[in-house]
Amino acid sequence: MNETPDRPVDRKLLELLVCPVTKTTLEYDADAQELISRTAKLAYPIRNGIPIMLPDEARKIEE
């Protein structure tokens, strides 16, 4: 698959999104291109500027 460079994420969109599992706020990690749910311990990927808010696509994180 041909990857395109990461596009910036709309800040207004980030303000509206919540974790689909816990319904809590998310932290934006620009370097990793992820939205992090500390409560669910999941990191949702952002691909081509689009947050992928599917729990099956999220990476489990340890704190």
mmCIF file of N, CA and C in Angstrom:
data_model
loop_
_atom_site.group_PDB
_atom_site.id
_atom_site.type_symbol
_atom_site.label_atom_id
_atom_site.label_comp_id
_atom_site.label_asym_id
_atom_site.label_seq_id
_atom_site.Cartn_x
_atom_site.Cartn_y
_atom_site.Cartn_z
ATOM 1 N N MET A 1 0.853 -1.175 0.000
ATOM 2 C CA MET A 1 0.000 0.000 0.000
ATOM 3 C C MET A 1 0.893 1.229 0.000
ATOM 4 N N ASN A 2 0.519 2.243 -0.731
ATOM 5 C CA ASN A 2 1.302 3.460 -0.843
ATOM 6 C C ASN A 2 0.879 4.444 0.237
ATOM 7 N N GLU A 3 1.775 4.714 1.205
ATOM 8 C CA GLU A 3 1.462 5.621 2.310
ATOM 9 C C GLU A 3 1.673 7.064 1.873
ATOM 10 N N THR A 4 0.780 7.945 2.296
ATOM 11 C CA THR A 4 0.952 9.366 2.048
ATOM 12 C C THR A 4 1.422 10.012 3.343
ATOM 13 N N PRO A 5 2.082 11.168 3.260
ATOM 14 C CA PRO A 5 2.534 11.827 4.484
ATOM 15 C C PRO A 5 1.357 12.149 5.398
ATOM 16 N N ASP A 6 1.636 12.165 6.705
ATOM 17 C CA ASP A 6 0.590 12.463 7.678
ATOM 18 C C ASP A 6 0.056 13.869 7.464
ATOM 19 N N ARG A 7 -1.253 13.978 7.492
ATOM 20 C CA ARG A 7 -1.899 15.279 7.390
ATOM 21 C C ARG A 7 -2.224 15.752 8.797
ATOM 22 N N PRO A 8 -2.250 17.063 9.006
ATOM 23 C CA PRO A 8 -2.590 17.558 10.341
ATOM 24 C C PRO A 8 -4.031 17.204 10.701
ATOM 25 N N VAL A 9 -4.250 17.008 11.979
ATOM 26 C CA VAL A 9 -5.584 16.678 12.477
ATOM 27 C C VAL A 9 -6.291 17.977 12.853
ATOM 28 N N ASP A 10 -7.548 18.080 12.492
ATOM 29 C CA ASP A 10 -8.357 19.256 12.804
ATOM 30 C C ASP A 10 -8.524 19.372 14.322
ATOM 31 N N ARG A 11 -8.067 20.480 14.882
ATOM 32 C CA ARG A 11 -8.140 20.695 16.343
ATOM 33 C C ARG A 11 -9.583 20.697 16.848
ATOM 34 N N LYS A 12 -10.505 21.217 16.060
ATOM 35 C CA LYS A 12 -11.925 21.232 16.463
ATOM 36 C C LYS A 12 -12.453 19.802 16.586
ATOM 37 N N LEU A 13 -12.035 18.951 15.666
ATOM 38 C CA LEU A 13 -12.441 17.550 15.712
ATOM 39 C C LEU A 13 -11.908 16.887 16.976
ATOM 40 N N LEU A 14 -10.656 17.171 17.318
ATOM 41 C CA LEU A 14 -10.056 16.574 18.512
ATOM 42 C C LEU A 14 -10.807 16.964 19.779
ATOM 43 N N GLU A 15 -11.331 18.175 19.809
ATOM 44 C CA GLU A 15 -12.090 18.635 20.972
ATOM 45 C C GLU A 15 -13.394 17.863 21.142
ATOM 46 N N LEU A 16 -13.938 17.346 20.051
ATOM 47 C CA LEU A 16 -15.223 16.641 20.093
ATOM 48 C C LEU A 16 -15.096 15.146 20.376
ATOM 49 N N LEU A 17 -13.974 14.571 20.014
ATOM 50 C CA LEU A 17 -13.808 13.121 20.130
ATOM 51 C C LEU A 17 -13.602 12.675 21.571
ATOM 52 N N VAL A 18 -14.179 11.526 21.889
ATOM 53 C CA VAL A 18 -13.959 10.869 23.178
ATOM 54 C C VAL A 18 -13.649 9.400 22.911
ATOM 55 N N CYS A 19 -13.123 8.740 23.902
ATOM 56 C CA CYS A 19 -12.834 7.315 23.783
ATOM 57 C C CYS A 19 -14.151 6.558 23.585
ATOM 58 N N PRO A 20 -14.247 5.712 22.565
ATOM 59 C CA PRO A 20 -15.485 4.965 22.342
ATOM 60 C C PRO A 20 -15.759 3.913 23.419
ATOM 61 N N VAL A 21 -14.742 3.540 24.168
ATOM 62 C CA VAL A 21 -14.906 2.528 25.218
ATOM 63 C C VAL A 21 -15.376 3.166 26.524
ATOM 64 N N THR A 22 -14.691 4.243 26.942
ATOM 65 C CA THR A 22 -14.959 4.839 28.255
ATOM 66 C C THR A 22 -15.718 6.159 28.199
ATOM 67 N N LYS A 23 -15.811 6.746 27.008
ATOM 68 C CA LYS A 23 -16.461 8.056 26.804
ATOM 69 C C LYS A 23 -15.720 9.180 27.536
ATOM 70 N N THR A 24 -14.418 9.004 27.774
ATOM 71 C CA THR A 24 -13.602 10.027 28.422
ATOM 72 C C THR A 24 -12.771 10.769 27.375
ATOM 73 N N THR A 25 -12.180 11.887 27.783
ATOM 74 C CA THR A 25 -11.389 12.700 26.867
ATOM 75 C C THR A 25 -10.128 11.966 26.425
ATOM 76 N N LEU A 26 -9.580 12.449 25.325
ATOM 77 C CA LEU A 26 -8.386 11.852 24.732
ATOM 78 C C LEU A 26 -7.255 12.865 24.709
ATOM 79 N N GLU A 27 -6.028 12.364 24.757
ATOM 80 C CA GLU A 27 -4.838 13.206 24.617
ATOM 81 C C GLU A 27 -4.269 12.984 23.221
ATOM 82 N N TYR A 28 -3.880 14.077 22.581
ATOM 83 C CA TYR A 28 -3.310 14.005 21.234
ATOM 84 C C TYR A 28 -1.794 13.922 21.327
ATOM 85 N N ASP A 29 -1.224 12.864 20.772
ATOM 86 C CA ASP A 29 0.228 12.703 20.681
ATOM 87 C C ASP A 29 0.613 12.934 19.222
ATOM 88 N N ALA A 30 1.076 14.152 18.929
ATOM 89 C CA ALA A 30 1.392 14.529 17.547
ATOM 90 C C ALA A 30 2.562 13.730 16.993
ATOM 91 N N ASP A 31 3.556 13.443 17.830
ATOM 92 C CA ASP A 31 4.732 12.703 17.359
ATOM 93 C C ASP A 31 4.378 11.280 16.947
ATOM 94 N N ALA A 32 3.555 10.614 17.757
ATOM 95 C CA ALA A 32 3.174 9.227 17.474
ATOM 96 C C ALA A 32 1.949 9.139 16.574
ATOM 97 N N GLN A 33 1.290 10.286 16.325
ATOM 98 C CA GLN A 33 0.050 10.311 15.548
ATOM 99 C C GLN A 33 -0.974 9.351 16.150
ATOM 100 N N GLU A 34 -1.277 9.585 17.438
ATOM 101 C CA GLU A 34 -2.238 8.763 18.176
ATOM 102 C C GLU A 34 -3.085 9.640 19.084
ATOM 103 N N LEU A 35 -4.282 9.146 19.374
ATOM 104 C CA LEU A 35 -5.135 9.719 20.406
ATOM 105 C C LEU A 35 -5.125 8.730 21.560
ATOM 106 N N ILE A 36 -4.775 9.210 22.736
ATOM 107 C CA ILE A 36 -4.562 8.322 23.874
ATOM 108 C C ILE A 36 -5.688 8.450 24.883
ATOM 109 N N SER A 37 -6.233 7.300 25.261
ATOM 110 C CA SER A 37 -7.211 7.214 26.337
ATOM 111 C C SER A 37 -6.492 6.618 27.540
ATOM 112 N N ARG A 38 -6.190 7.476 28.523
ATOM 113 C CA ARG A 38 -5.502 6.999 29.733
ATOM 114 C C ARG A 38 -6.411 6.063 30.533
ATOM 115 N N THR A 39 -7.711 6.329 30.524
ATOM 116 C CA THR A 39 -8.661 5.509 31.279
ATOM 117 C C THR A 39 -8.746 4.095 30.720
ATOM 118 N N ALA A 40 -8.855 3.974 29.406
ATOM 119 C CA ALA A 40 -8.962 2.657 28.762
ATOM 120 C C ALA A 40 -7.593 2.031 28.495
ATOM 121 N N LYS A 41 -6.529 2.843 28.643
ATOM 122 C CA LYS A 41 -5.164 2.391 28.338
ATOM 123 C C LYS A 41 -5.047 1.924 26.887
ATOM 124 N N LEU A 42 -5.610 2.764 25.994
ATOM 125 C CA LEU A 42 -5.576 2.488 24.561
ATOM 126 C C LEU A 42 -5.070 3.719 23.813
ATOM 127 N N ALA A 43 -4.365 3.473 22.717
ATOM 128 C CA ALA A 43 -3.902 4.541 21.836
ATOM 129 C C ALA A 43 -4.486 4.292 20.452
ATOM 130 N N TYR A 44 -5.346 5.205 20.024
ATOM 131 C CA TYR A 44 -6.009 5.083 18.727
ATOM 132 C C TYR A 44 -5.139 5.740 17.653
ATOM 133 N N PRO A 45 -4.875 5.046 16.559
ATOM 134 C CA PRO A 45 -4.007 5.616 15.519
ATOM 135 C C PRO A 45 -4.709 6.711 14.721
ATOM 136 N N ILE A 46 -3.896 7.601 14.183
ATOM 137 C CA ILE A 46 -4.376 8.620 13.250
ATOM 138 C C ILE A 46 -3.681 8.334 11.931
ATOM 139 N N ARG A 47 -4.457 8.066 10.902
ATOM 140 C CA ARG A 47 -3.906 7.736 9.587
ATOM 141 C C ARG A 47 -4.361 8.769 8.567
ATOM 142 N N ASN A 48 -3.401 9.410 7.933
ATOM 143 C CA ASN A 48 -3.693 10.442 6.928
ATOM 144 C C ASN A 48 -4.625 11.519 7.472
ATOM 145 N N GLY A 49 -4.428 11.879 8.740
ATOM 146 C CA GLY A 49 -5.223 12.928 9.365
ATOM 147 C C GLY A 49 -6.570 12.476 9.872
ATOM 148 N N ILE A 50 -6.869 11.180 9.776
ATOM 149 C CA ILE A 50 -8.173 10.652 10.198
ATOM 150 C C ILE A 50 -7.997 9.752 11.419
ATOM 151 N N PRO A 51 -8.609 10.119 12.560
ATOM 152 C CA PRO A 51 -8.539 9.259 13.738
ATOM 153 C C PRO A 51 -9.310 7.956 13.499
ATOM 154 N N ILE A 52 -8.681 6.845 13.802
ATOM 155 C CA ILE A 52 -9.311 5.528 13.666
ATOM 156 C C ILE A 52 -9.788 5.125 15.064
ATOM 157 N N MET A 53 -11.063 5.367 15.326
ATOM 158 C CA MET A 53 -11.610 5.203 16.669
ATOM 159 C C MET A 53 -12.239 3.828 16.892
ATOM 160 N N LEU A 54 -11.581 2.798 16.425
ATOM 161 C CA LEU A 54 -12.045 1.427 16.599
ATOM 162 C C LEU A 54 -11.189 0.741 17.658
ATOM 163 N N PRO A 55 -11.800 0.234 18.718
ATOM 164 C CA PRO A 55 -11.014 -0.436 19.761
ATOM 165 C C PRO A 55 -10.127 -1.559 19.220
ATOM 166 N N ASP A 56 -10.580 -2.264 18.192
ATOM 167 C CA ASP A 56 -9.769 -3.344 17.616
ATOM 168 C C ASP A 56 -8.510 -2.828 16.923
ATOM 169 N N GLU A 57 -8.517 -1.568 16.511
ATOM 170 C CA GLU A 57 -7.363 -0.962 15.843
ATOM 171 C C GLU A 57 -6.422 -0.272 16.833
ATOM 172 N N ALA A 58 -6.873 -0.096 18.069
ATOM 173 C CA ALA A 58 -6.085 0.628 19.069
ATOM 174 C C ALA A 58 -4.944 -0.230 19.608
ATOM 175 N N ARG A 59 -3.887 0.480 20.007
ATOM 176 C CA ARG A 59 -2.731 -0.164 20.618
ATOM 177 C C ARG A 59 -2.892 -0.084 22.131
ATOM 178 N N LYS A 60 -2.662 -1.201 22.821
ATOM 179 C CA LYS A 60 -2.725 -1.198 24.284
ATOM 180 C C LYS A 60 -1.476 -0.521 24.825
ATOM 181 N N ILE A 61 -1.679 0.342 25.819
ATOM 182 C CA ILE A 61 -0.545 1.039 26.418
ATOM 183 C C ILE A 61 -0.416 0.662 27.887
ATOM 184 N N GLU A 62 0.799 0.760 28.379
ATOM 185 C CA GLU A 62 1.073 0.512 29.796
ATOM 186 C C GLU A 62 1.472 1.829 30.428
ATOM 187 N N GLU A 63 1.053 2.026 31.671
ATOM 188 C CA GLU A 63 1.419 3.264 32.361
ATOM 189 C C GLU A 63 2.186 2.964 33.607
#
